[in-house]
JSON list of C-alpha atoms in Angstrom, two decimals:
[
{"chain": "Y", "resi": 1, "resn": "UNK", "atom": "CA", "xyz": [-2.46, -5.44, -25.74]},
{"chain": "Y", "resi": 2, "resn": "UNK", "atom": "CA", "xyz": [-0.97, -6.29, -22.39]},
{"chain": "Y", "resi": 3, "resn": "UNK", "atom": "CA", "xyz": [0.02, -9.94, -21.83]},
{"chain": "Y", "resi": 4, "resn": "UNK", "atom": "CA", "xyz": [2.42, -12.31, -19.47]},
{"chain": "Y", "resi": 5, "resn": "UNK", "atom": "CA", "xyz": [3.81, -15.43, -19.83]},
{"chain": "Y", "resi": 6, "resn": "UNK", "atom": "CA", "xyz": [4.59, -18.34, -17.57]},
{"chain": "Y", "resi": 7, "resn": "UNK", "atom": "CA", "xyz": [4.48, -21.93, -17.23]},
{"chain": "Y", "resi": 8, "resn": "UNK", "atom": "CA", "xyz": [1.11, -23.24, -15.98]},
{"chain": "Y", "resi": 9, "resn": "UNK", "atom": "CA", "xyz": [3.05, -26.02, -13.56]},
{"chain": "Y", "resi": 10, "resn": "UNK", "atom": "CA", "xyz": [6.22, -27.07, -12.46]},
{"chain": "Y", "resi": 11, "resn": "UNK", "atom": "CA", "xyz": [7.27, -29.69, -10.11]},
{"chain": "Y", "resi": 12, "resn": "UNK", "atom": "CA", "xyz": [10.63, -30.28, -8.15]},
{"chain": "Y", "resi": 13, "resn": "UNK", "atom": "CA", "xyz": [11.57, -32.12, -5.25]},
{"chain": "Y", "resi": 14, "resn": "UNK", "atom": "CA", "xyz": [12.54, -30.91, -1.69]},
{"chain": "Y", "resi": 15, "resn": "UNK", "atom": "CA", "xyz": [15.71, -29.29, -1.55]},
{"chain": "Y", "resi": 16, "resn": "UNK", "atom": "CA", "xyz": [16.24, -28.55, -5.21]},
{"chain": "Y", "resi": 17, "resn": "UNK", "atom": "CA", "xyz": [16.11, -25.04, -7.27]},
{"chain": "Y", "resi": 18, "resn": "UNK", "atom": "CA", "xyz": [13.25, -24.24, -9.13]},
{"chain": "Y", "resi": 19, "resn": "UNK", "atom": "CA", "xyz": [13.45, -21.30, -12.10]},
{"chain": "Y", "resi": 20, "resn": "UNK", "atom": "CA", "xyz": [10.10, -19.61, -12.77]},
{"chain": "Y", "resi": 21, "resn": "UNK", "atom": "CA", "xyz": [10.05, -17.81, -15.95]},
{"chain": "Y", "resi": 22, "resn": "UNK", "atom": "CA", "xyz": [8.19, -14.73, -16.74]},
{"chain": "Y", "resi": 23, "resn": "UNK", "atom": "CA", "xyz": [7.78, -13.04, -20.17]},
{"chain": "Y", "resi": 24, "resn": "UNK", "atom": "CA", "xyz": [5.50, -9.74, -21.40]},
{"chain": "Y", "resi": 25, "resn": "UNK", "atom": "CA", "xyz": [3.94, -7.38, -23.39]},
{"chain": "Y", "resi": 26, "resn": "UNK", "atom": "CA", "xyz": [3.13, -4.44, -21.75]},
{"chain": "Y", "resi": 27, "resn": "UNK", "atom": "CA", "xyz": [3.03, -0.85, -22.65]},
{"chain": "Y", "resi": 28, "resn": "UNK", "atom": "CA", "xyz": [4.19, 1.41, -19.60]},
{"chain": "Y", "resi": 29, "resn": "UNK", "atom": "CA", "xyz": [6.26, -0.91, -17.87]},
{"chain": "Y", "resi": 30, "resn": "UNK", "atom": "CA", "xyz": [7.48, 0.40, -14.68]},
{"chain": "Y", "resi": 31, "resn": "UNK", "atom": "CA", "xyz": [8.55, -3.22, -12.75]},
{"chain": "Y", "resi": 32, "resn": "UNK", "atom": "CA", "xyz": [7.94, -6.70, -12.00]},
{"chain": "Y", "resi": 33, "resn": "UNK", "atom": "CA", "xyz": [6.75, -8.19, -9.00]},
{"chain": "Y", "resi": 34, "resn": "UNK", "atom": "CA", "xyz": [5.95, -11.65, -7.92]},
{"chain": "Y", "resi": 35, "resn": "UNK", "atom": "CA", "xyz": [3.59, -13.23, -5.53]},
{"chain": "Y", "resi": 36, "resn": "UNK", "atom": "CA", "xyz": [2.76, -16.44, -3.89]},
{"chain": "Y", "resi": 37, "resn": "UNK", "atom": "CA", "xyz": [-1.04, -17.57, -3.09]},
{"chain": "Y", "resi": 38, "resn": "UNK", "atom": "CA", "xyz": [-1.25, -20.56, -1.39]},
{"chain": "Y", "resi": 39, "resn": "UNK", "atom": "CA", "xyz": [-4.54, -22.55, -2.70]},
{"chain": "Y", "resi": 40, "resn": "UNK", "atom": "CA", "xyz": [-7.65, -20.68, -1.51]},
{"chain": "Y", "resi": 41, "resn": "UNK", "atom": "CA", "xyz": [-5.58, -17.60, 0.24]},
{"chain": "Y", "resi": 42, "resn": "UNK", "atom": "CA", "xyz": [-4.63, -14.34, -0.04]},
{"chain": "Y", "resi": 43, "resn": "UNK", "atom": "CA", "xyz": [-1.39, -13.51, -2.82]},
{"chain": "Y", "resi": 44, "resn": "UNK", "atom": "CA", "xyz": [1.34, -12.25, -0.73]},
{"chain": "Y", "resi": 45, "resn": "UNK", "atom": "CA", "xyz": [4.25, -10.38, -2.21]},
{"chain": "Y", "resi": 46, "resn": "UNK", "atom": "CA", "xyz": [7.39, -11.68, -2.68]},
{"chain": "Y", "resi": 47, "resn": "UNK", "atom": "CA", "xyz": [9.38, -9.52, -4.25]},
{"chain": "Y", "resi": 48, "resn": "UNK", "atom": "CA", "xyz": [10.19, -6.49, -6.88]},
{"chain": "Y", "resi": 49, "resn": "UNK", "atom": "CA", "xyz": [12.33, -5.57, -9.92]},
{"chain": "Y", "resi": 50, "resn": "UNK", "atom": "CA", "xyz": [12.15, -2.42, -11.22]},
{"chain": "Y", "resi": 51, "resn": "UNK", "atom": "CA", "xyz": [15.98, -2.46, -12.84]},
{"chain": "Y", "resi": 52, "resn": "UNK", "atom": "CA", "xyz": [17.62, -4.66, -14.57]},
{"chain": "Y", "resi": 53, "resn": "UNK", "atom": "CA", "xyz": [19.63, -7.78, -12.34]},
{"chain": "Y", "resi": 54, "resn": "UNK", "atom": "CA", "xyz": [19.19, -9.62, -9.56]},
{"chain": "Y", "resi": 55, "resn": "UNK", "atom": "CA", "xyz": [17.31, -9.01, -6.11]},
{"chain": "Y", "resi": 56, "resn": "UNK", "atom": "CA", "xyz": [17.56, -11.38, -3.44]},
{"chain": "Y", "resi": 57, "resn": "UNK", "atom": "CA", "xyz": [15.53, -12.54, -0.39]},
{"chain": "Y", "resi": 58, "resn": "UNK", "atom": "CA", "xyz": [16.22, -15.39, 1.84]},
{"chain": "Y", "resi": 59, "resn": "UNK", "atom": "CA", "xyz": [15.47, -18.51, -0.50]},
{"chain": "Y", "resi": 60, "resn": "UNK", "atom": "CA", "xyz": [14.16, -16.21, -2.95]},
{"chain": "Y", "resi": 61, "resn": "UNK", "atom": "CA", "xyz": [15.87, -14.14, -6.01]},
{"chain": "Y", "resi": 62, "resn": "UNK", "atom": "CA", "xyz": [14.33, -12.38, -8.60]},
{"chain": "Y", "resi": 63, "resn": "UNK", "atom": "CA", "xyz": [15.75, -11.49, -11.90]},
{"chain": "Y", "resi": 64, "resn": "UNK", "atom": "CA", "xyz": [14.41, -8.96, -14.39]},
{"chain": "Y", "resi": 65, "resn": "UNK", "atom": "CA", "xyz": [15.79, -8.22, -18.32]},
{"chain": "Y", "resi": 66, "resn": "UNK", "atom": "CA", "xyz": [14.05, -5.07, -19.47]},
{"chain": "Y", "resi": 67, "resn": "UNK", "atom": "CA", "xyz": [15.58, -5.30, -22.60]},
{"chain": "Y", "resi": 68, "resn": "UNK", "atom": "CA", "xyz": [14.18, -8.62, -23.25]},
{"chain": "Y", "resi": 69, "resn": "UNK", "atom": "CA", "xyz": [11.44, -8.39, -21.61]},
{"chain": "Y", "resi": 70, "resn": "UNK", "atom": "CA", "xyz": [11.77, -11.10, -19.27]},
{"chain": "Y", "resi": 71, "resn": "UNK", "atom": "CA", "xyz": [12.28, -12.24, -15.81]},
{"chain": "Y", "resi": 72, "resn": "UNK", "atom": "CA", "xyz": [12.34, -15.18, -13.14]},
{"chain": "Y", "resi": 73, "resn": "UNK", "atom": "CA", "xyz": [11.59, -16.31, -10.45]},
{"chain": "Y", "resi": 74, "resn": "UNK", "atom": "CA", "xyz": [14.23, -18.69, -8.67]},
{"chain": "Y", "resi": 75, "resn": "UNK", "atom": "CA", "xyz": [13.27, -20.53, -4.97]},
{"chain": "Y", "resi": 76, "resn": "UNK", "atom": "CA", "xyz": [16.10, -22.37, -3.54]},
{"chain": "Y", "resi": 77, "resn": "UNK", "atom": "CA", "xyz": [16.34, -25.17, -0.75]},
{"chain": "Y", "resi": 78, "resn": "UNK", "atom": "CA", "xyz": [12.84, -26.07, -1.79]},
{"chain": "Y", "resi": 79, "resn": "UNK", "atom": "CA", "xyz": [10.29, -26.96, 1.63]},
{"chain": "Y", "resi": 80, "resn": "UNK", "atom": "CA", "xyz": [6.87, -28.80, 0.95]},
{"chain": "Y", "resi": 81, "resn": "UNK", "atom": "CA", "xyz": [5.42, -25.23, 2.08]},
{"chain": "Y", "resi": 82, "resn": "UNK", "atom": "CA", "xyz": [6.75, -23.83, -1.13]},
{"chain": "Y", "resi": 83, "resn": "UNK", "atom": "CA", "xyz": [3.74, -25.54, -3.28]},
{"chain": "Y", "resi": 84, "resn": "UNK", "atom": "CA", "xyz": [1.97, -23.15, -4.17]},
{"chain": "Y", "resi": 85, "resn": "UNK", "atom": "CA", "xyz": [1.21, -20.85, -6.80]},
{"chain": "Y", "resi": 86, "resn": "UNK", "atom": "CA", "xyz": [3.46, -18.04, -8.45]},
{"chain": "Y", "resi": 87, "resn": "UNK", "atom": "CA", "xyz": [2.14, -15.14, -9.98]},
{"chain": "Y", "resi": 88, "resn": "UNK", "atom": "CA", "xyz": [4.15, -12.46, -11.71]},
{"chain": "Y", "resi": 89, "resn": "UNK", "atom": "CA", "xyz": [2.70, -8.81, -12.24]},
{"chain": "Y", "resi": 90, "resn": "UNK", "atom": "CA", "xyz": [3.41, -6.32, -14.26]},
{"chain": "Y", "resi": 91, "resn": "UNK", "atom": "CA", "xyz": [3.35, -2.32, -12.79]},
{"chain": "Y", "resi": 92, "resn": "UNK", "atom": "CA", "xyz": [2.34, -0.24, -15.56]},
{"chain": "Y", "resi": 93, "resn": "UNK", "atom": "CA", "xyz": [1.69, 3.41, -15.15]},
{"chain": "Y", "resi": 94, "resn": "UNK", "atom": "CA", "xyz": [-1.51, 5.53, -16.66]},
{"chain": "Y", "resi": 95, "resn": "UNK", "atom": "CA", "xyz": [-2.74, 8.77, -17.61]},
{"chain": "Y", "resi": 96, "resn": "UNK", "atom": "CA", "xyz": [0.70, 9.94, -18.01]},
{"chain": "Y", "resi": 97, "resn": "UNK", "atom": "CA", "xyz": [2.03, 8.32, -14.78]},
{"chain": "Y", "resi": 98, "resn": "UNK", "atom": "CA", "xyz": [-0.43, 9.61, -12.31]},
{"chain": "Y", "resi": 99, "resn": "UNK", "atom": "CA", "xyz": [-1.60, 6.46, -11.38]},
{"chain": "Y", "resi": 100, "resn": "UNK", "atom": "CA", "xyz": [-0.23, 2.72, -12.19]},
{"chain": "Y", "resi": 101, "resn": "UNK", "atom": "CA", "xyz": [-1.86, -0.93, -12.10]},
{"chain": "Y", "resi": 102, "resn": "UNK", "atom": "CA", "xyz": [-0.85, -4.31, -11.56]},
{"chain": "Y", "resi": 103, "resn": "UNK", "atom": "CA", "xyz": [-1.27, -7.21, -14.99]},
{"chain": "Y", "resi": 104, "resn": "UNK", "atom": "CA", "xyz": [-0.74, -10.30, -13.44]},
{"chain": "Y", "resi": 105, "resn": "UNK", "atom": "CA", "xyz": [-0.05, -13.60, -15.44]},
{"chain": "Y", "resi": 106, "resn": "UNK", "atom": "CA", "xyz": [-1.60, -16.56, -15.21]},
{"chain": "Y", "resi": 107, "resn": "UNK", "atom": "CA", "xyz": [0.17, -18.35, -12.76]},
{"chain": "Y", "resi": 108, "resn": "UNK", "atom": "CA", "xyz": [2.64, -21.13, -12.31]},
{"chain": "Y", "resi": 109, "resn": "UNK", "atom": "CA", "xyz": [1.25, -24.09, -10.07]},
{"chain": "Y", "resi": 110, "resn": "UNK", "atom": "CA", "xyz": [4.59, -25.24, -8.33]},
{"chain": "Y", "resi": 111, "resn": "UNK", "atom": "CA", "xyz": [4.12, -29.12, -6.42]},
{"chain": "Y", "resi": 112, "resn": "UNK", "atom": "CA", "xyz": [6.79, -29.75, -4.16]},
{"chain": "Y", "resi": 113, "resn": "UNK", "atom": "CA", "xyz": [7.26, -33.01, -3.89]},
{"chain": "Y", "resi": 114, "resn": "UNK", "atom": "CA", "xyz": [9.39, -35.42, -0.77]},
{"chain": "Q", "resi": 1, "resn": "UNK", "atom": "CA", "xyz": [-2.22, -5.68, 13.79]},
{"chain": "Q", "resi": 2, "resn": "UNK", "atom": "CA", "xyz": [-3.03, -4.08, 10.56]},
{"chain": "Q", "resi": 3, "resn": "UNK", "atom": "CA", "xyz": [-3.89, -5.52, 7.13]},
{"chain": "Q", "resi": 4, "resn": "UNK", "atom": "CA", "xyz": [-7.03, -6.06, 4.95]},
{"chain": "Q", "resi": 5, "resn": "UNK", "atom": "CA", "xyz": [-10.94, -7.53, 6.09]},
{"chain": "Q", "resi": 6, "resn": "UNK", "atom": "CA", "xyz": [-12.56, -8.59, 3.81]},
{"chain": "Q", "resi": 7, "resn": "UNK", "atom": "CA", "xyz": [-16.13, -10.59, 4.31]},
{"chain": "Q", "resi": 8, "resn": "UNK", "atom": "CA", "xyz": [-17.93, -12.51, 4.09]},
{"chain": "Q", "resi": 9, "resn": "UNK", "atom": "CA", "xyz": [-15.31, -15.01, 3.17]},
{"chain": "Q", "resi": 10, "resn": "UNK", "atom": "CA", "xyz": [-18.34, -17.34, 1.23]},
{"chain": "Q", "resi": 11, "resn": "UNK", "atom": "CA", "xyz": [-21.47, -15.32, -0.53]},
{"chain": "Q", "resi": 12, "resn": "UNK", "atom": "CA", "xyz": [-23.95, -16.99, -2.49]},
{"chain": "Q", "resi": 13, "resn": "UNK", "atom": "CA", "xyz": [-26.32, -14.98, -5.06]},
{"chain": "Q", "resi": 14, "resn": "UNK", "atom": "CA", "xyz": [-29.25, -15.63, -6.46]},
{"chain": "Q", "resi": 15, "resn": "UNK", "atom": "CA", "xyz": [-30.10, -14.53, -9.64]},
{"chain": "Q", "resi": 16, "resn": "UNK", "atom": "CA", "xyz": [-30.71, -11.01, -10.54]},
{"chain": "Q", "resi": 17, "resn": "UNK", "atom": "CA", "xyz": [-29.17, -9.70, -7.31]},
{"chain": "Q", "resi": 18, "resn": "UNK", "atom": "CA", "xyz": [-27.37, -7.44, -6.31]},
{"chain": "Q", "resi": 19, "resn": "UNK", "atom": "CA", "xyz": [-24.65, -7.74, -3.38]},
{"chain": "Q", "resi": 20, "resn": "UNK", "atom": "CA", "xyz": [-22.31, -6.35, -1.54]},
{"chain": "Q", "resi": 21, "resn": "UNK", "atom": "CA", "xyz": [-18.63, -7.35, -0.46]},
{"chain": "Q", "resi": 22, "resn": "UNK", "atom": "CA", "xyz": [-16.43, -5.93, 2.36]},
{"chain": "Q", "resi": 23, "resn": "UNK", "atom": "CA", "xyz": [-13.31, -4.49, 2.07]},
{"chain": "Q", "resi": 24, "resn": "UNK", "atom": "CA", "xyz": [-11.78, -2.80, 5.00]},
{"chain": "Q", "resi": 25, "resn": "UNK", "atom": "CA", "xyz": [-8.04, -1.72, 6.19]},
{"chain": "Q", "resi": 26, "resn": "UNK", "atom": "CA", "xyz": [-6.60, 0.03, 8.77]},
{"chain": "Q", "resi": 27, "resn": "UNK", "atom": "CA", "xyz": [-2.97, 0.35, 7.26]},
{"chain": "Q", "resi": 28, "resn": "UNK", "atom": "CA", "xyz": [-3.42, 4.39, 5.82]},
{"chain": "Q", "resi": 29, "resn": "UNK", "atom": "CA", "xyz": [-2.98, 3.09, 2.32]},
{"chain": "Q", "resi": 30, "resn": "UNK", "atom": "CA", "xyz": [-4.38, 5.51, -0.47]},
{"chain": "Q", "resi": 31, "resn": "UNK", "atom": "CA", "xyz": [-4.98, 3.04, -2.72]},
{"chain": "Q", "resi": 32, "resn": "UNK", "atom": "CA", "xyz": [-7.52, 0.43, -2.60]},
{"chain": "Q", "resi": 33, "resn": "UNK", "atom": "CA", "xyz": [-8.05, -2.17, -5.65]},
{"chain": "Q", "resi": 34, "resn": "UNK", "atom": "CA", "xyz": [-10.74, -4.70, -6.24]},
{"chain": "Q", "resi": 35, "resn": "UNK", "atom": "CA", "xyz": [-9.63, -8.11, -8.95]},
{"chain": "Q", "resi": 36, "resn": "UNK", "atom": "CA", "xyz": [-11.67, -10.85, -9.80]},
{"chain": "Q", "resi": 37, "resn": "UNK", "atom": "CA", "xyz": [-9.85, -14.54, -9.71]},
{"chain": "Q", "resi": 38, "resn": "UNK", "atom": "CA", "xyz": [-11.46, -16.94, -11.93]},
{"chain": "Q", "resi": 39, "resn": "UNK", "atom": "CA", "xyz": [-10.02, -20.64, -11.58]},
{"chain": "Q", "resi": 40, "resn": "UNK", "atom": "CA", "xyz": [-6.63, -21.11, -12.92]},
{"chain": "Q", "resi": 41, "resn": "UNK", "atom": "CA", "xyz": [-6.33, -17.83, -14.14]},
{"chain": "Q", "resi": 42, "resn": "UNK", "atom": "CA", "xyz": [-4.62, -14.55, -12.86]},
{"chain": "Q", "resi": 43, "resn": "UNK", "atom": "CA", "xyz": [-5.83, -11.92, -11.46]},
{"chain": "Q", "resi": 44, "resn": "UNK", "atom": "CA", "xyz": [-8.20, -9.19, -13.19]},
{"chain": "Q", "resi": 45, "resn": "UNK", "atom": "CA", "xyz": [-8.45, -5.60, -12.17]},
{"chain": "Q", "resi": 46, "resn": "UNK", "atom": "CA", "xyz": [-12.06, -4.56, -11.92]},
{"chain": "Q", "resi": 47, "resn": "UNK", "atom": "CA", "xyz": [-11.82, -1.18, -10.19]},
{"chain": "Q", "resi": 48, "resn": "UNK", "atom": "CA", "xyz": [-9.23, 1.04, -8.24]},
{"chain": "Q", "resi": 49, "resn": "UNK", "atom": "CA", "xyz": [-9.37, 3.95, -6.01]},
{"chain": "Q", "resi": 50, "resn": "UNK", "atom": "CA", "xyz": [-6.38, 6.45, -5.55]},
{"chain": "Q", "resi": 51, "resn": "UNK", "atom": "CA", "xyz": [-7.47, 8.62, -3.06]},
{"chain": "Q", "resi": 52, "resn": "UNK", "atom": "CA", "xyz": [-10.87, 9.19, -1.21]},
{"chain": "Q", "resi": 53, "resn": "UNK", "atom": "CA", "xyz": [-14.31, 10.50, -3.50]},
{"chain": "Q", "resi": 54, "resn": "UNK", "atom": "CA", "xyz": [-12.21, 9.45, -6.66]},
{"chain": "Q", "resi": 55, "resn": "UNK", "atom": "CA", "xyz": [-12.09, 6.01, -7.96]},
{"chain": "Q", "resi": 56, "resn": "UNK", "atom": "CA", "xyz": [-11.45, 4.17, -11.72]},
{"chain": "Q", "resi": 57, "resn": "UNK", "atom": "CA", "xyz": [-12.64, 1.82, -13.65]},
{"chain": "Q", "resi": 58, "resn": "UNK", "atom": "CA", "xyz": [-10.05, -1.54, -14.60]},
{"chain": "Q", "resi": 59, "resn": "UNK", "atom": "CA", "xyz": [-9.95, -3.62, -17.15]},
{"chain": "Q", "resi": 60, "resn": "UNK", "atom": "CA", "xyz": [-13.39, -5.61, -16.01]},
{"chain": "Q", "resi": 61, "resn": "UNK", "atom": "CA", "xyz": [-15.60, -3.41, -14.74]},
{"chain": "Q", "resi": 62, "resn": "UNK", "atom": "CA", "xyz": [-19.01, -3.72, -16.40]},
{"chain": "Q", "resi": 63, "resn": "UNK", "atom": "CA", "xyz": [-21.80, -5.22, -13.95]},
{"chain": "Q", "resi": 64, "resn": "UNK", "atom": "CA", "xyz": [-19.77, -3.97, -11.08]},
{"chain": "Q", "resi": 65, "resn": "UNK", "atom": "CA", "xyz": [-19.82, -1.23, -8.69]},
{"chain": "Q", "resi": 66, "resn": "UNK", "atom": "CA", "xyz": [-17.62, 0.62, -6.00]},
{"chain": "Q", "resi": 67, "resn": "UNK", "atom": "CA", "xyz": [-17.49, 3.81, -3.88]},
{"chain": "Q", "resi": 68, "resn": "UNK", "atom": "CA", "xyz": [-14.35, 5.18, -1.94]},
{"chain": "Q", "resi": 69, "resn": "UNK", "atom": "CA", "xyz": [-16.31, 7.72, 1.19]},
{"chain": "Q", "resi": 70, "resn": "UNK", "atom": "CA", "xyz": [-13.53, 6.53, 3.92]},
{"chain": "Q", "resi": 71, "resn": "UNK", "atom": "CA", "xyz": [-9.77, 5.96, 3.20]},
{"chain": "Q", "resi": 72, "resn": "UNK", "atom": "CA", "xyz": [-10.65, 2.98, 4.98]},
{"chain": "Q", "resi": 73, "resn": "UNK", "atom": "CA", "xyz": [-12.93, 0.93, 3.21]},
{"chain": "Q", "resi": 74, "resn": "UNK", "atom": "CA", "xyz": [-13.84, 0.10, -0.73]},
{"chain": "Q", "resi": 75, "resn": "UNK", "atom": "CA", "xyz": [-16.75, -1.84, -0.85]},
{"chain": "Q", "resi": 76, "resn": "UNK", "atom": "CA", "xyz": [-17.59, -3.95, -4.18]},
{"chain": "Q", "resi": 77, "resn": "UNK", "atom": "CA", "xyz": [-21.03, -4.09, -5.51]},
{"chain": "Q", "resi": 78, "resn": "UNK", "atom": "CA", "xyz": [-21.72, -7.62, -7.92]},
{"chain": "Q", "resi": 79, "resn": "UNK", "atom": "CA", "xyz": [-25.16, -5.87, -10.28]},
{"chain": "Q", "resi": 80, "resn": "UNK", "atom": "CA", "xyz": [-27.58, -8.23, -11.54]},
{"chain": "Q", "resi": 81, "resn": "UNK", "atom": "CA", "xyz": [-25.75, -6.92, -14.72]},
{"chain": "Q", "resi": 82, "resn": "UNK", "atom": "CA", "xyz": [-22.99, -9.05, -14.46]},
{"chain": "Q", "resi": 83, "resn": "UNK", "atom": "CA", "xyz": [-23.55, -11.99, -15.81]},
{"chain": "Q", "resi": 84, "resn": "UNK", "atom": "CA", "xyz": [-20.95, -14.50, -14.83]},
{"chain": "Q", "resi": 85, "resn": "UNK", "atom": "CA", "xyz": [-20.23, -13.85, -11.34]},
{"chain": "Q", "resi": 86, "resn": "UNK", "atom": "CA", "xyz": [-19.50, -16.52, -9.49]},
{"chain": "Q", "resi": 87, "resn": "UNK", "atom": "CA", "xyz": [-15.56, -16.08, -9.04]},
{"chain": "Q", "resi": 88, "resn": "UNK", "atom": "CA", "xyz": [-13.18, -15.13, -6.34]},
{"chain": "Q", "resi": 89, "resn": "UNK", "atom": "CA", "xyz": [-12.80, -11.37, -5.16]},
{"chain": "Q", "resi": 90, "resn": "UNK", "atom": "CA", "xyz": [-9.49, -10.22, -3.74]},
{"chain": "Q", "resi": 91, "resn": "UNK", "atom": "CA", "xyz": [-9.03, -6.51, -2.60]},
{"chain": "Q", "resi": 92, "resn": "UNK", "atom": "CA", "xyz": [-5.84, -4.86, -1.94]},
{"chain": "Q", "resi": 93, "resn": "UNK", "atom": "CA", "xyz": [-4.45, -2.20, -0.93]},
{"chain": "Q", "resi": 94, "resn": "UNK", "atom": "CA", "xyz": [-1.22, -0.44, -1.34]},
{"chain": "Q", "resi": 95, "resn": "UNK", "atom": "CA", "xyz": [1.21, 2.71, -0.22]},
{"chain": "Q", "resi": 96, "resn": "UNK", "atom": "CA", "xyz": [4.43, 4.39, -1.98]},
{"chain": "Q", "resi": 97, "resn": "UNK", "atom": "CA", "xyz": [6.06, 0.52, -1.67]},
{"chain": "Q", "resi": 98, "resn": "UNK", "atom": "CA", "xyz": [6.00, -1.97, -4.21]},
{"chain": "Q", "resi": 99, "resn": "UNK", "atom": "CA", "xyz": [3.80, -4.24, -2.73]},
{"chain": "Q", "resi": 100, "resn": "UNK", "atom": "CA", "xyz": [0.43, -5.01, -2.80]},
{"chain": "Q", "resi": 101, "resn": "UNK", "atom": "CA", "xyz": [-1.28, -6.20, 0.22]},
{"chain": "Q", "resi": 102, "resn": "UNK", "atom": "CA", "xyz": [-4.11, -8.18, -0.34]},
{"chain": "Q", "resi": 103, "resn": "UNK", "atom": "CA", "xyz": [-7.31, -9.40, 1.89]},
{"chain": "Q", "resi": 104, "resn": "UNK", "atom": "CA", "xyz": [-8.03, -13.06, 2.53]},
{"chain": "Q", "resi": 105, "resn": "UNK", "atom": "CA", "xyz": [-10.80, -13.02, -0.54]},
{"chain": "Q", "resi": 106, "resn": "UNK", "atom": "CA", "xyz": [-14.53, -13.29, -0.79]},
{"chain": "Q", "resi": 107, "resn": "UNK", "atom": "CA", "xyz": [-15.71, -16.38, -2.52]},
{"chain": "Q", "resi": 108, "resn": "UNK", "atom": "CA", "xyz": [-19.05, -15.79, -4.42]},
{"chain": "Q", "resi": 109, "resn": "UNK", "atom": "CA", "xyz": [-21.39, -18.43, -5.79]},
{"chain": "Q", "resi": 110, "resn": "UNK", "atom": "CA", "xyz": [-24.43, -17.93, -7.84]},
{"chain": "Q", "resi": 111, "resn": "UNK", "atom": "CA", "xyz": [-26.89, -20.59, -7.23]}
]
């Protein structure tokens, strides 16, 4: 089967680091991306890994471990507008790689807090 | 400015019918993508569409249906066959970057 892991909340205060982890199961694996949906909105992407290491964005890095099939999330300089939640997503290819798919996780409910 | 429409943002069904949901963009993606997004859960692929005419079934798709006639729009159909509808319905769309780009949702309700 195809499954991802990740904690179902996290809190942290304003201005701190937060680590959102990330593990799965998936056959096909192609990359990892991760979004944000604020409550009631639209997810919007955030970022991509599709090698091993780090990728950064502003506040935001993303890390990805093929090997152990595992990556993060990591939001530094926390702002109240941060709360939200934090979805990772597999991209796994089909019918021999003519067409792929996103398996998203559960989510991670971050609460920023003053 | 381009992105995804979807609408109506709040749908309520009674039982045994059928409706419709929206889905429209104006960004040239080939793909399209329909998930369901139950409450504290992820997201759920119900049905995908690489190119126009041609469109799959995900991981969910009993009780639903979808057709792909413009490049443009990828409208959802909620049967009276699927039982446990009430949910929220993201579409999204994508081209050859990473990213998904999603519409603001359609909340449906069955009362």
């Amino acid at each position: 089967g195809q499954s991802l892991e990740q904690p179902s909340e996290v809190t942290a205060v304003e201005g701190a680091i937060v680590q959102i982890n990330c593990t799965y199961q998936t056959s096909g694996f192609y990359g990892l991306s991760w979004y944000q949906q604020h409550d009631g909105g639209a997810p919007t992407f955030l970022s991509y890994n599709g090698l091993d290491g780090l990728e950064e964005t502003g506040r935001f890095s993303s890390f990805l471990s093929r090997s152990d099939s595992y990556g993060y999330l990591l939001l530094q300089e926390l702002q109240m507008k941060d709360s939200a939640s934090y979805f990772c997503a597999v991209r796994v290819f089909l019918y021999g790689g003519a067409t792929n798919k996103l398996i998203f996780g559960t989510g991670t409910l971050l609460a920023v807090q003053p | 400015d381009g992105g995804i429409t979807q609408s109506p943002k709040y749908l309520f069904r009674k039982e045994g019918q059928n409706v419709t949901l929206s889905c429209e963009q104006n960004l040239n993606h080939d793909a399209m993508y329909w998930y369901r997004q139950d409450p504290g859960q992820g997201l759920r692929l119900i049905y995908y569409s690489q190119i126009v005419n041609d469109f799959q079934k995900g991981d969910i798709a009993e009780g639903y249906s979808v057709s792909r006639e413009k490049k443009e729009s990828f409208p959802l159909t909620v049967t009276s066959a699927q039982k446990n509808p009430t949910a929220f319905y993201l579409c999204a769309s994508k081209d050859r970057s990473y990213g998904y780009t999603f519409g603001s949702g359609t909340r449906l309700t069955v009362v």
